[in-house]
XYZ file of C-alpha atoms in Angstrom:
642
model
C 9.324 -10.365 -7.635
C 12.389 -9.373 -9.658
C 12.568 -12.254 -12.817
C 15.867 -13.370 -14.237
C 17.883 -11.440 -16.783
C 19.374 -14.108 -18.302
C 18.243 -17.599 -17.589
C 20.864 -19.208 -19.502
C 23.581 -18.194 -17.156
C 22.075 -20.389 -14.347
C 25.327 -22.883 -15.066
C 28.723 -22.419 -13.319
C 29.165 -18.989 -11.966
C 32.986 -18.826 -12.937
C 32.448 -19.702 -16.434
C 31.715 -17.099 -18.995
C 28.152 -16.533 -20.466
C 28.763 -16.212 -23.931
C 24.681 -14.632 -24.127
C 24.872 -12.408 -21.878
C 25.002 -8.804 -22.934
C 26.980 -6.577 -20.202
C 29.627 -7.157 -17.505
C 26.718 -6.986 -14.273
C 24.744 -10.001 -16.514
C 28.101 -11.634 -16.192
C 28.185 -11.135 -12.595
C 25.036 -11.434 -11.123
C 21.968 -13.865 -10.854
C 18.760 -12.092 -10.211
C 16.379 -14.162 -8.145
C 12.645 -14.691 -9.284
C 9.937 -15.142 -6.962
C 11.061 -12.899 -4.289
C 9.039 -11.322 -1.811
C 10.164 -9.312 1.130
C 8.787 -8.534 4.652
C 8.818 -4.908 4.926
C 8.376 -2.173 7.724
C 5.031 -1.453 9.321
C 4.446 1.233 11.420
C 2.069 2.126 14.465
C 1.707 5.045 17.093
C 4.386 3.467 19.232
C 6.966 1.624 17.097
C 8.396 0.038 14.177
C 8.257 -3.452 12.540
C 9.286 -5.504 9.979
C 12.512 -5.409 7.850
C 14.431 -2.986 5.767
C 18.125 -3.654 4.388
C 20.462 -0.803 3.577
C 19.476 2.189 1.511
C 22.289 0.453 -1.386
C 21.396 -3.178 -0.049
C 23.377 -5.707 2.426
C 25.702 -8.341 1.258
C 26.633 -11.375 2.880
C 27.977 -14.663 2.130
C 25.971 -17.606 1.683
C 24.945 -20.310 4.845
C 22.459 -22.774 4.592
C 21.877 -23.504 8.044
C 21.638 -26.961 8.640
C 20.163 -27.154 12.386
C 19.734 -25.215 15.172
C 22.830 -26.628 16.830
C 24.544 -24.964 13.747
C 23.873 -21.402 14.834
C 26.933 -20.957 16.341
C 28.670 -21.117 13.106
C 27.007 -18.192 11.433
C 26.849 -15.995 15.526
C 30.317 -16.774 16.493
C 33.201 -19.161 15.201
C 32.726 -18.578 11.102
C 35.284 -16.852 9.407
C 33.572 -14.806 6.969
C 30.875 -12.396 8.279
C 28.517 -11.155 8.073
C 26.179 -14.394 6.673
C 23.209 -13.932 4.288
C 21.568 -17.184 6.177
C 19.597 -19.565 4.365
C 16.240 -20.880 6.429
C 14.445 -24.128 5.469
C 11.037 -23.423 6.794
C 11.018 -26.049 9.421
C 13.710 -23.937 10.983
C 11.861 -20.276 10.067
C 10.586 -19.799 14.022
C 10.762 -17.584 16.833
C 13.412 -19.016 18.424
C 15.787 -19.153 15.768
C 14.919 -15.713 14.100
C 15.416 -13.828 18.138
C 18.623 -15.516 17.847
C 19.831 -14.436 14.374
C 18.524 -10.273 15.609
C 20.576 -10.796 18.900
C 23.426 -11.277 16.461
C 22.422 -8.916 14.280
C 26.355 -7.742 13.478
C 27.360 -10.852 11.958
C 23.791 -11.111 10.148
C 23.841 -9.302 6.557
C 20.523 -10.823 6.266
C 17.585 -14.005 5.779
C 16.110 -15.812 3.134
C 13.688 -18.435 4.174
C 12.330 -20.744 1.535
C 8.684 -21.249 0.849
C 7.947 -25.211 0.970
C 5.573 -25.998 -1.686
C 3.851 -28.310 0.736
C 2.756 -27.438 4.239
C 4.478 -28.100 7.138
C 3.532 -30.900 9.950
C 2.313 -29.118 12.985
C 1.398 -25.254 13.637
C 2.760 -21.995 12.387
C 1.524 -18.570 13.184
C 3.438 -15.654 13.328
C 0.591 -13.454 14.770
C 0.070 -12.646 18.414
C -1.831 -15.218 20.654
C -4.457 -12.376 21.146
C -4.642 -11.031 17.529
C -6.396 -6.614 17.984
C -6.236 -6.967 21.902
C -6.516 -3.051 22.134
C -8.867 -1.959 19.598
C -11.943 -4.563 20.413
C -14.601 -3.965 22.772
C -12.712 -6.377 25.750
C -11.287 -3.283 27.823
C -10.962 -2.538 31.396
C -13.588 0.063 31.342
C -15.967 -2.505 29.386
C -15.009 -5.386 31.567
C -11.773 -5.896 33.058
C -12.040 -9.775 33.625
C -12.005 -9.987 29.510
C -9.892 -7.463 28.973
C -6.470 -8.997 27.147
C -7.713 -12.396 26.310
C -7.819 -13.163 30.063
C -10.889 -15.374 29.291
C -9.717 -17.272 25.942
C -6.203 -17.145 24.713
C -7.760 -17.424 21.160
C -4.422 -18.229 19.316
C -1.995 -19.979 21.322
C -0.189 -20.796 18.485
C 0.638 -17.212 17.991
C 4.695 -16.530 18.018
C 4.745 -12.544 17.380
C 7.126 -13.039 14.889
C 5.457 -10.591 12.217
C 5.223 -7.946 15.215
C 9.211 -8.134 15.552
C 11.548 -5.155 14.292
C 14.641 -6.683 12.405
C 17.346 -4.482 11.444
C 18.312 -6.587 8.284
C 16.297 -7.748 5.013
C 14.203 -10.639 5.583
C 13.209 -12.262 1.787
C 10.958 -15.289 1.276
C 12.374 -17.572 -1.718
C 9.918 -20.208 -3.870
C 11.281 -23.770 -3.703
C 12.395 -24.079 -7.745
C 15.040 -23.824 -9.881
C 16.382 -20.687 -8.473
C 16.520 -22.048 -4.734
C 18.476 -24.764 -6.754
C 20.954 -22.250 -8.105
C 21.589 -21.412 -4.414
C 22.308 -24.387 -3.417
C 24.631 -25.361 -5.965
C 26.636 -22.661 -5.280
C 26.567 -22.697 -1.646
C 27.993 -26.548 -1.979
C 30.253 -25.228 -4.472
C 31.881 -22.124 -2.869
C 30.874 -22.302 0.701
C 30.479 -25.663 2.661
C 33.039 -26.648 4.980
C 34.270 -30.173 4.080
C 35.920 -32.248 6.811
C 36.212 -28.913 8.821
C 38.220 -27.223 6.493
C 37.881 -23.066 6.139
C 35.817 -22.238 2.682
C 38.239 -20.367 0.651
C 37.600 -17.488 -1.539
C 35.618 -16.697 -3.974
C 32.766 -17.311 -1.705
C 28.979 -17.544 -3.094
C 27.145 -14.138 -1.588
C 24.017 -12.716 -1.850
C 22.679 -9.436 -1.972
C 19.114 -8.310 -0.494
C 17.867 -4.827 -0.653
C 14.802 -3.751 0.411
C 15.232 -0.074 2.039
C 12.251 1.296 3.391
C 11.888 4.781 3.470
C 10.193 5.240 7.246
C 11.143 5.012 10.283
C 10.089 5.344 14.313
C 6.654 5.187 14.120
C 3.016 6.446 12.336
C 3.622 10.025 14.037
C 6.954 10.594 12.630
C 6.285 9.553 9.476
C 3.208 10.995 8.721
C 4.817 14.187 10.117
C 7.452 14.106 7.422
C 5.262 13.194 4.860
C 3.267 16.226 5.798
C 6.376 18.449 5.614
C 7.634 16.951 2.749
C 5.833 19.425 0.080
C 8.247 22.507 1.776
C 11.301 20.474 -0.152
C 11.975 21.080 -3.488
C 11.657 17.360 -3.930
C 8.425 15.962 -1.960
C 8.630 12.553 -1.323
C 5.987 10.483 0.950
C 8.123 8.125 3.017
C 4.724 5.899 4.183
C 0.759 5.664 3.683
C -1.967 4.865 5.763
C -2.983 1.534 5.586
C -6.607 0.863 4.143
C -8.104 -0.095 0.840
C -12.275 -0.271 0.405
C -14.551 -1.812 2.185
C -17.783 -3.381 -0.331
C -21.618 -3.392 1.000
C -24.912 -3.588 -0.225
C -28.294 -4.314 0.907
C -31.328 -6.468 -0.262
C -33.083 -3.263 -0.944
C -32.043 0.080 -2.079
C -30.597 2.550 0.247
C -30.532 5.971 -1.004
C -26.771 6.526 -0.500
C -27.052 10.536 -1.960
C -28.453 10.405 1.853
C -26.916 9.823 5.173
C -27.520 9.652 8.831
C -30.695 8.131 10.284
C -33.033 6.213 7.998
C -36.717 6.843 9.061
C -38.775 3.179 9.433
C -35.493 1.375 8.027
C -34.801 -1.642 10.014
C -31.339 -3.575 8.920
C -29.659 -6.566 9.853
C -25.947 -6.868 8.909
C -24.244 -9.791 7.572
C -20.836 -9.451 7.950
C -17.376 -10.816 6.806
C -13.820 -9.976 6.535
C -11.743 -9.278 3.213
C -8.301 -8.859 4.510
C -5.487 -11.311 5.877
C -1.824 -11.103 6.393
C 1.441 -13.031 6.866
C 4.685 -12.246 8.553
C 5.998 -11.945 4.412
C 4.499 -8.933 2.097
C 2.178 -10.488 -0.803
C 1.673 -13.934 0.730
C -0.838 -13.703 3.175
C -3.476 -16.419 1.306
C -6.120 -16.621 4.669
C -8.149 -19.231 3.151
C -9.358 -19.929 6.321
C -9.130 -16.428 8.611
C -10.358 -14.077 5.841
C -11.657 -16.364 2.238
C -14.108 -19.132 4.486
C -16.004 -16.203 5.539
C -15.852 -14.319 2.985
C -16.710 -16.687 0.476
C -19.367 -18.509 2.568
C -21.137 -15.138 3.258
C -20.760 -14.280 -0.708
C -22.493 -17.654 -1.107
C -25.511 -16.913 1.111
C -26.192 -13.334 -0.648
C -26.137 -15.253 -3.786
C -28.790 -18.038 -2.431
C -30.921 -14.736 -1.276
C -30.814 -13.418 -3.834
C -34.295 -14.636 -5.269
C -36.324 -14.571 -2.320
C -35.840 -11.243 -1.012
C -37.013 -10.110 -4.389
C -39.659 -12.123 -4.928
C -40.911 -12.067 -1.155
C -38.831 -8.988 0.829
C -38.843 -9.888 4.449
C -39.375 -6.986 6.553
C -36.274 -5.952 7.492
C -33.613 -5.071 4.952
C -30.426 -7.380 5.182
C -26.988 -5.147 4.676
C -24.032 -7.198 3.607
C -20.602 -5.551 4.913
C -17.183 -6.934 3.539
C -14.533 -5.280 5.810
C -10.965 -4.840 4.484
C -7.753 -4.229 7.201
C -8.974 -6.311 10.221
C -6.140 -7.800 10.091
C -4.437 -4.173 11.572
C -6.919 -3.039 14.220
C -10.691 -3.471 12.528
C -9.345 -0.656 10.124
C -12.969 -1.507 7.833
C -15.405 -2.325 10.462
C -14.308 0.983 12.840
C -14.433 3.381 9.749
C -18.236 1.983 8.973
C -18.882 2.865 12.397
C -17.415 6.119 12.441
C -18.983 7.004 9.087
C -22.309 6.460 11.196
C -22.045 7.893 14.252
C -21.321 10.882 11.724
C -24.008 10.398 9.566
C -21.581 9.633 6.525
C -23.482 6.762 6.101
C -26.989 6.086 4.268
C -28.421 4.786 7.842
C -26.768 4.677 11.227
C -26.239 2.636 14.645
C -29.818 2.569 15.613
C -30.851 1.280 12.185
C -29.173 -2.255 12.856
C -31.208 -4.334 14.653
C -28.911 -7.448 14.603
C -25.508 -8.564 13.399
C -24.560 -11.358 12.166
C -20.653 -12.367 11.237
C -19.181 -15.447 9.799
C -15.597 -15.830 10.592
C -13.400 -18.574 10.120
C -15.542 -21.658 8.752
C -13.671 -23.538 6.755
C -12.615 -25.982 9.222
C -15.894 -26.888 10.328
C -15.711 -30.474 9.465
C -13.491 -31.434 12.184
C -15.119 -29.216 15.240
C -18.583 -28.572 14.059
C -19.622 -24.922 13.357
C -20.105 -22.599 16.723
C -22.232 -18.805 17.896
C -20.473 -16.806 20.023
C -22.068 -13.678 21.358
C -20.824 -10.590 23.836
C -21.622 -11.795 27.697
C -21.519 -7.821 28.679
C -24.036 -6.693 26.636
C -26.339 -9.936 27.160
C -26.934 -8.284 30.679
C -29.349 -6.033 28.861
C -32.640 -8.043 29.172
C -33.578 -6.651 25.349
C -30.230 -7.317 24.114
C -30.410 -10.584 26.109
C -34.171 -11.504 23.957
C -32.592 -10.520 20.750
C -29.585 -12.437 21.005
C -31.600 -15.437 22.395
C -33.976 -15.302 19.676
C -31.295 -15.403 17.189
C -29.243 -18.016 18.213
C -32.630 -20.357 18.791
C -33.085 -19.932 14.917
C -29.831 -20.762 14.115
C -30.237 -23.938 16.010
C -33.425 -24.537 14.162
C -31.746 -24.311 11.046
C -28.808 -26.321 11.693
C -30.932 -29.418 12.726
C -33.048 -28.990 9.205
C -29.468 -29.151 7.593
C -27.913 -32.220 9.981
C -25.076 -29.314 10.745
C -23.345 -29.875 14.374
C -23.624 -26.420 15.598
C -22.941 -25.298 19.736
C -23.004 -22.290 21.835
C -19.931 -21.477 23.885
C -20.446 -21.144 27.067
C -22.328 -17.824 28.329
C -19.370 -16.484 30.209
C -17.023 -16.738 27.401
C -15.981 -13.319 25.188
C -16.378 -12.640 22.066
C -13.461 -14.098 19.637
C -11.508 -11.590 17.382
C -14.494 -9.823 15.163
C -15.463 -6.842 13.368
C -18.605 -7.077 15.167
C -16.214 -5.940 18.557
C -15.807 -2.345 16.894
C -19.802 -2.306 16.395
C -20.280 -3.116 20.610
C -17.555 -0.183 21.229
C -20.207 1.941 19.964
C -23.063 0.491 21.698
C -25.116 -2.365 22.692
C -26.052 -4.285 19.455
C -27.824 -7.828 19.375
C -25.011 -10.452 16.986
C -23.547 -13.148 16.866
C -20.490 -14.353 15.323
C -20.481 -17.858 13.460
C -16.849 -19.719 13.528
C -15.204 -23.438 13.776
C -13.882 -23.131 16.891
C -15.633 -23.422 20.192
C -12.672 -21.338 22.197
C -8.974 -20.946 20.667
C -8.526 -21.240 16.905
C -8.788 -24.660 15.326
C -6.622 -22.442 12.354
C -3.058 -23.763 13.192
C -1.463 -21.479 10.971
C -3.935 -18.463 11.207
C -1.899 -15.363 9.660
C 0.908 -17.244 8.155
C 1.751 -17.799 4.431
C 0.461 -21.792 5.114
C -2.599 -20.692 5.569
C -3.440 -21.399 2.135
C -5.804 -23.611 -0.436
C -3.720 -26.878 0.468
C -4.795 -26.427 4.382
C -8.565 -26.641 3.422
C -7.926 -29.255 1.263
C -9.372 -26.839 -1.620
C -7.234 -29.142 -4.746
C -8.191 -30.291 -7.402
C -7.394 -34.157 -9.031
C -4.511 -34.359 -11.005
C -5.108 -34.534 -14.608
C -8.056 -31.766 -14.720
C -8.163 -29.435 -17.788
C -8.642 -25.812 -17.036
C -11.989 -26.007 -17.679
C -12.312 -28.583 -15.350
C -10.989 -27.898 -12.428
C -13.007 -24.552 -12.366
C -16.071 -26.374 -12.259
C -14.895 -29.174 -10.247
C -16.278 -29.177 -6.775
C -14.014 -30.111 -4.006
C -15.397 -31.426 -0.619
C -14.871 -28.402 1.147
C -16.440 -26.120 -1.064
C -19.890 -28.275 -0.676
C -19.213 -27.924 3.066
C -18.668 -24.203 2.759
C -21.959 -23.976 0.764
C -23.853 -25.839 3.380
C -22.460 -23.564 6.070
C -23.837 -20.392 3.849
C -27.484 -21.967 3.394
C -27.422 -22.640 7.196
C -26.551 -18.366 7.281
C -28.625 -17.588 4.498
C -31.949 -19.185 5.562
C -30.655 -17.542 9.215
C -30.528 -14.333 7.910
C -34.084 -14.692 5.928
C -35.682 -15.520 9.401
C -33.793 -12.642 11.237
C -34.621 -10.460 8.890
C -38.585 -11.150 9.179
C -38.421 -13.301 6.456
C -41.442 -16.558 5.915
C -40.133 -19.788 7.339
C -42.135 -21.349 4.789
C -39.969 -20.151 2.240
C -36.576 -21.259 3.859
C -36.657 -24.834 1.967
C -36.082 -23.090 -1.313
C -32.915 -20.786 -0.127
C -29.792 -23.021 -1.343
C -26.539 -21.525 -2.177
C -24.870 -22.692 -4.845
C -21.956 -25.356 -4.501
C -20.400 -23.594 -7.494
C -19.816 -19.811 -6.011
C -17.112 -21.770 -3.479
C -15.836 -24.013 -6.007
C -12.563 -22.100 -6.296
C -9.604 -23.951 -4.948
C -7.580 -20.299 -5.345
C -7.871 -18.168 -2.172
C -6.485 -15.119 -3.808
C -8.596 -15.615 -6.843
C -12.083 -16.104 -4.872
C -11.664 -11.979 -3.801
C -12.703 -11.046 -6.968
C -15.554 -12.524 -6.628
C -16.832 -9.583 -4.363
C -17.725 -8.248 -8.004
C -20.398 -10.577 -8.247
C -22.549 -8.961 -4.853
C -23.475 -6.655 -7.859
C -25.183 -9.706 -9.235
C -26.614 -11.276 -6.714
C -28.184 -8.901 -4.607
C -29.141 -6.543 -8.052
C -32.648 -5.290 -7.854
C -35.119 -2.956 -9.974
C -35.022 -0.159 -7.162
C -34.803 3.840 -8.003
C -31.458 5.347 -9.361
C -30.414 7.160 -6.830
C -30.323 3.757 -4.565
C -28.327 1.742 -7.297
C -24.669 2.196 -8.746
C -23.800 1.532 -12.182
C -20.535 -0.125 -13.119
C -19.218 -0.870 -16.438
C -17.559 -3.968 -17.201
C -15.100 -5.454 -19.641
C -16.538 -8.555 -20.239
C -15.093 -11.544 -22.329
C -14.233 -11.697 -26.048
C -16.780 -13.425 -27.782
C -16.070 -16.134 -30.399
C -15.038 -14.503 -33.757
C -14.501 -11.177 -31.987
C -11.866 -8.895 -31.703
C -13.251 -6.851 -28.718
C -14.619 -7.857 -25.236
C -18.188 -7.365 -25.073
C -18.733 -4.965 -22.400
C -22.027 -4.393 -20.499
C -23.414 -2.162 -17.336
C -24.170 -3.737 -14.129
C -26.855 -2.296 -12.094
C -26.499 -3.415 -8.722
C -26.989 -2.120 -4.690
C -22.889 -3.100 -4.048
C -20.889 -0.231 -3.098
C -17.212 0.614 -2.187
C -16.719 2.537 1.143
C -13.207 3.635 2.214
C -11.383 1.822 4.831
C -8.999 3.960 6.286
C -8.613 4.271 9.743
C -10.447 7.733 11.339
C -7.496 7.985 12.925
C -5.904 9.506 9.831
C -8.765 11.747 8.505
C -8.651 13.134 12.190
C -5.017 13.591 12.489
C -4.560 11.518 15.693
C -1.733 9.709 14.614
C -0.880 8.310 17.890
C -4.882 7.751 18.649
C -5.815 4.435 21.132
C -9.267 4.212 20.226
C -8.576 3.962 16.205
C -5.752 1.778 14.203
C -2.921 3.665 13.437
C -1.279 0.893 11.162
C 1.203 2.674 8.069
C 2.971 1.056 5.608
C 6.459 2.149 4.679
C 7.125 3.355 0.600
C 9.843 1.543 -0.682
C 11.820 2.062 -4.276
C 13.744 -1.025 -4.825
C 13.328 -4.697 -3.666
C 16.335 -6.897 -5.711
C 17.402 -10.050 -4.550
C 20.559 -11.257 -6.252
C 23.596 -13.821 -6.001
C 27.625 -13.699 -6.833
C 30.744 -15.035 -6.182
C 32.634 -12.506 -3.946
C 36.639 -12.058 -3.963
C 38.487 -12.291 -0.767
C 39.790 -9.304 0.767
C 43.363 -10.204 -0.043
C 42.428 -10.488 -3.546
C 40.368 -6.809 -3.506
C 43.358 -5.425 -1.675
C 45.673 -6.251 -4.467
C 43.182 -5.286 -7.075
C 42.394 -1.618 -5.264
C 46.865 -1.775 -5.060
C 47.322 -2.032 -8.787
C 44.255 -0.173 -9.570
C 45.979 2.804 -7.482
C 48.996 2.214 -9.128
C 47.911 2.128 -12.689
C 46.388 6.166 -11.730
C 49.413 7.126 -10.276
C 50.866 6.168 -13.488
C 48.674 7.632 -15.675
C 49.007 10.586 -13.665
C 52.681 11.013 -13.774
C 52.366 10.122 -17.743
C 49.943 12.695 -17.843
C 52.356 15.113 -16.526
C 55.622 14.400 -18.129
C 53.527 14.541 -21.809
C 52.018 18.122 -20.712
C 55.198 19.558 -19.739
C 56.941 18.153 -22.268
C 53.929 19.103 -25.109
C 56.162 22.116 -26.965
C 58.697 19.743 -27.513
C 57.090 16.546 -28.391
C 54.651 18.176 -30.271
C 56.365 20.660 -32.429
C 56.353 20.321 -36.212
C 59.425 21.780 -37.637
C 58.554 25.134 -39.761
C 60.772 27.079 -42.349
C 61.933 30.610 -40.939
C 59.403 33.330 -42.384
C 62.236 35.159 -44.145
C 63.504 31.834 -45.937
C 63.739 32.697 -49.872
C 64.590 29.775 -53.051
């Protein structure tokens, strides 16, 4: 987000700013709190926005309805508009209608409510990774495309749109309020009278640097080191994915793992939203997360002090949100024995997807119907469900099974199935479409779990302040926790003492509760051989009376995998079986406001502007021809005597 040069010249924009220290801080307000959508790229095509490479400029509309659309496509006198979105008006059907018009359009700015809004939001597809789960027409062509459960009908395909003008989201403070003022100022037609110049404008820029799709601009990034100036124009998407098991596995080896049986608990780390940077997921990506954090934590103590038989791998995927970038890299990395054990190590799978709104609909297990046909597969799966049951009813937690028929929703444990027949299930709050009514949008957020805090908290408070939710969310990880114990092998006798800890989901901060994927090093730590153990050095806090953090070395199983797509360490940028997600490199994103002259105006300034160098010019030329003479001292002839 760009900040504000100089905060006190947020008063009139005609008067002059006595503070300010050039003539562009007398012109312009910089916007804070900015953040752009930008261009995404796959094998096939473009999306997102990009604005000029210098920026576009526009004047100022704050539209008012729906109905007032024509104003800004068709009758209004001063095009193109920079148009103003409250968010109740930030939909499909209003942003199609503002690219149709694209040539009057300079650009948008929608402003971010600081309360949700009534009803549902999601700019995502109503069948979020249809082509890169297991649900094909070779696996089964009655699932294939959501044909069984339309699991997002809420789903708009807004952030899979390619907009040919900047696109900015703008916080609901004192800046938004500068906006307005000036808009009302400058711009608003009173009693249908024609806003006269100058006219408030605003200027967006957010070029991105890529264009056409993954293949071209990989391409030119390749080719880019023959120029004399190399410059990458996108990057794969991907960032790390974090595991770690309940015992040791030597990770200097790889491929299959001799009389090693695992059973992965998995999660998601990743969400996104139609805007770059505010993509919270506190219910698609953080309720897992968190809750599966939770259980590792409450197992901590029990697989150390009695191991169950089978060792229990914890996998925290990153870029699911783009085509199961984590969870198909894992998978590649073992069929290619990259990986300390491979696919027929894993005796079960277990996933916890979106939980956190449980409360309402009750927790539910879906599992794959295809592979169920498999009368082992079919025991395994049956087992596992039966002891989640058992579990649930010990905790008084409503839990249900889908029917039998019904797919598999949106899951990393899809990519797993691609590769072959693997006993899971996937734990969510939704029997068939999404109870998440805003799943991939920026309301996704702390406020739509209800994760806030009491006014009047302290700090200190409110971090150990436990909200409702977060005792829910712990409940939901000892139901997977004691599930995963008894999967594993694990003593039933033993289940009463596995609690997870209200406090590990205390955080009402969606962002903030990814860092604690730090802490698997903690929980899961054990007093296994070097080789099976990483070693990470931490800051630490600054201890009363000291000057200097006090660092220390965490021993732990936890380790960081890449997650980038294979599709990029194979070269098959336009692959079907892989996600081929990029992300365009950008230089500058600026948004600013100004009052803007009318043309008549500039015309008459360019006109004396020309006139004054034409002037100059002919000066210029009568003084240099005329130098010798106006120039000349006079001098006394050589020869002169006294």
């Amino acid at each position: 987000p760009v900040r504000l040069i100089n905060t006190s010249c947020l008063g009139e924009l005609t008067k002059t700013c006595v503070s300010c220290n050039s003539v562009e801080q007398k012109i312009y307000i910089n916007l804070n709190d900015t953040v752009p959508c930008v261009r995404l790229l796959n094998a096939t095509h473009q999306i997102g926005c990009q604005s000029s490479l210098g920026g576009d400029v526009g004047v100022i509309h704050f539209l008012e309805s729906e109905q007032n659309l024509e104003y800004v496509l068709t009758t209004g006198n001063n095009p193109p508009y920079m148009v103003i979105l409250e968010s109740h008006l930030f939909n499909r059907d209003v942003m199609m209608k503002l690219k149709n018009g694209s040539s009057r359009i300079a650009g948008v700015a929608v402003i971010k409510p600081n309360s949700n809004p009534v009803g549902a939001f999601s700019p995502h597809t109503t069948c979020p990774n249809e082509n890169t789960g297991v649900y094909s027409e070779s696996y089964d062509p009655a699932l294939a495309h959501c044909n069984g459960t339309m699991w997002n009908p809420n789903g708009n395909g807004l952030s899979y749109e390619e907009f040919s003008f900047p696109i900015f989201s703008l916080k609901d403070d004192n800046g938004t309020e500068v906006i307005r003022q000036c808009y009302m100022d400058h711009n608003r037609a009173v009693n249908g009278s024609v806003p006269v110049y100058p006219l408030c404008a605003m200027e967006l820029s957010s070029h991105m640097s890529a264009v056409t799709d993954t293949v071209t601009c990989m391409r030119r990034s390749d080719t880019s080191g023959l120029s004399l100036n190399p410059e990458q124009v996108c990057d794969p998407l991907g960032n790390y994915n974090v595991w770690g098991a309940t015992k040791g596995l030597n990770n200097s080896a790889s491929g299959h793992s001799e009389n090693e049986t695992v059973v992965i608990a998995a999660a998601r780390l990743d969400s996104r939203a139609f805007f770059h940077g505010i993509s919270l997921g506190a219910d698609s990506g953080t309720s897992g997360f968190i809750t599966l954090l939770a259980a590792a934590g409450a197992l901590a103590n029990v697989t150390r002090e009695a191991p169950p038989p089978r060792t229990i791998l914890y996998a925290f995927f990153q870029g699911e949100s783009f085509d199961y970038i984590g969870s198909s890299r894992m998978v590649y990395d073992m069929q290619g024995d990259k990986f300390p054990i491979d696919l027929d190590n894993i005796h079960s799978l277990v996933e916890i997807g979106q939980v956190g709104l449980h409360a309402s609909e009750g927790l539910w297990v879906h599992t794959d119907p295809v592979s169920r046909r498999n009368a082992s597969i079919e025991t395994e799966v049956k087992n596992l469900t039966d002891i989640f049951r058992s579990v649930a009813t010990s905790l008084n937690i409503s839990l249900g099974e889908p029917d039998v028929s019904q797919p598999l929703p949106p899951a990393s444990f899809q990519r797993f199935l691609r590769a072959q027949p693997i006993p899971g299930v996937v734990l969510t709050d939704h029997r068939t479409s999404f109870t998440n009514s805003f799943f991939e949008s920026m309301y996704d957020n702390a406020e739509y779990l209800n994760l806030t805090f009491p006014a009047g908290l302290t700090p200190e408070e409110q971090f150990n302040y436990v909200t409702d939710t977060a005792k829910g969310l712990a409940k939901v990880a000892t139901l997977a926790a004691r599930t995963l114990y008894r999967q594993a092998g694990g003593a039933e006798e033993r289940l009463a003492g596995i609690n997870a800890d209200e406090l590990t989901v205390r955080t009402g901060d969606p962002p903030r509760s990814r860092r604690y994927a730090a802490r698997l090093g903690f929980v899961i730590s054990n007093h296994s051989p070097p080789q099976m153990n990483s070693y990470t050095w931490v800051r630490g806090v600054t201890p009363p009376n000291a000057t200097e953090p006090a660092g220390y070395c965490v021993r732990s199983t936890t380790r960081l995998a890449r997650a980038e797509s294979p599709a990029f360490l194979l070269g098959e940028f336009n692959s079907s079986t892989y996600s081929t997600w990029s992300e365009s490199r950008w230089k500058k994103i600026n948004a600013r406001i100004f009052l803007v002259a009318g043309h008549d105006l500039e015309m008459l300034t360019l006109g004396v502007g020309l006139a004054v160098l034409l002037v100059s010019l002919l000066i210029t030329f009568f003084v240099n021809a005329k130098a010798d003479f106006l120039f000349s001292s006079g001098r006394e002839p050589a020869n002169a005597t006294y």
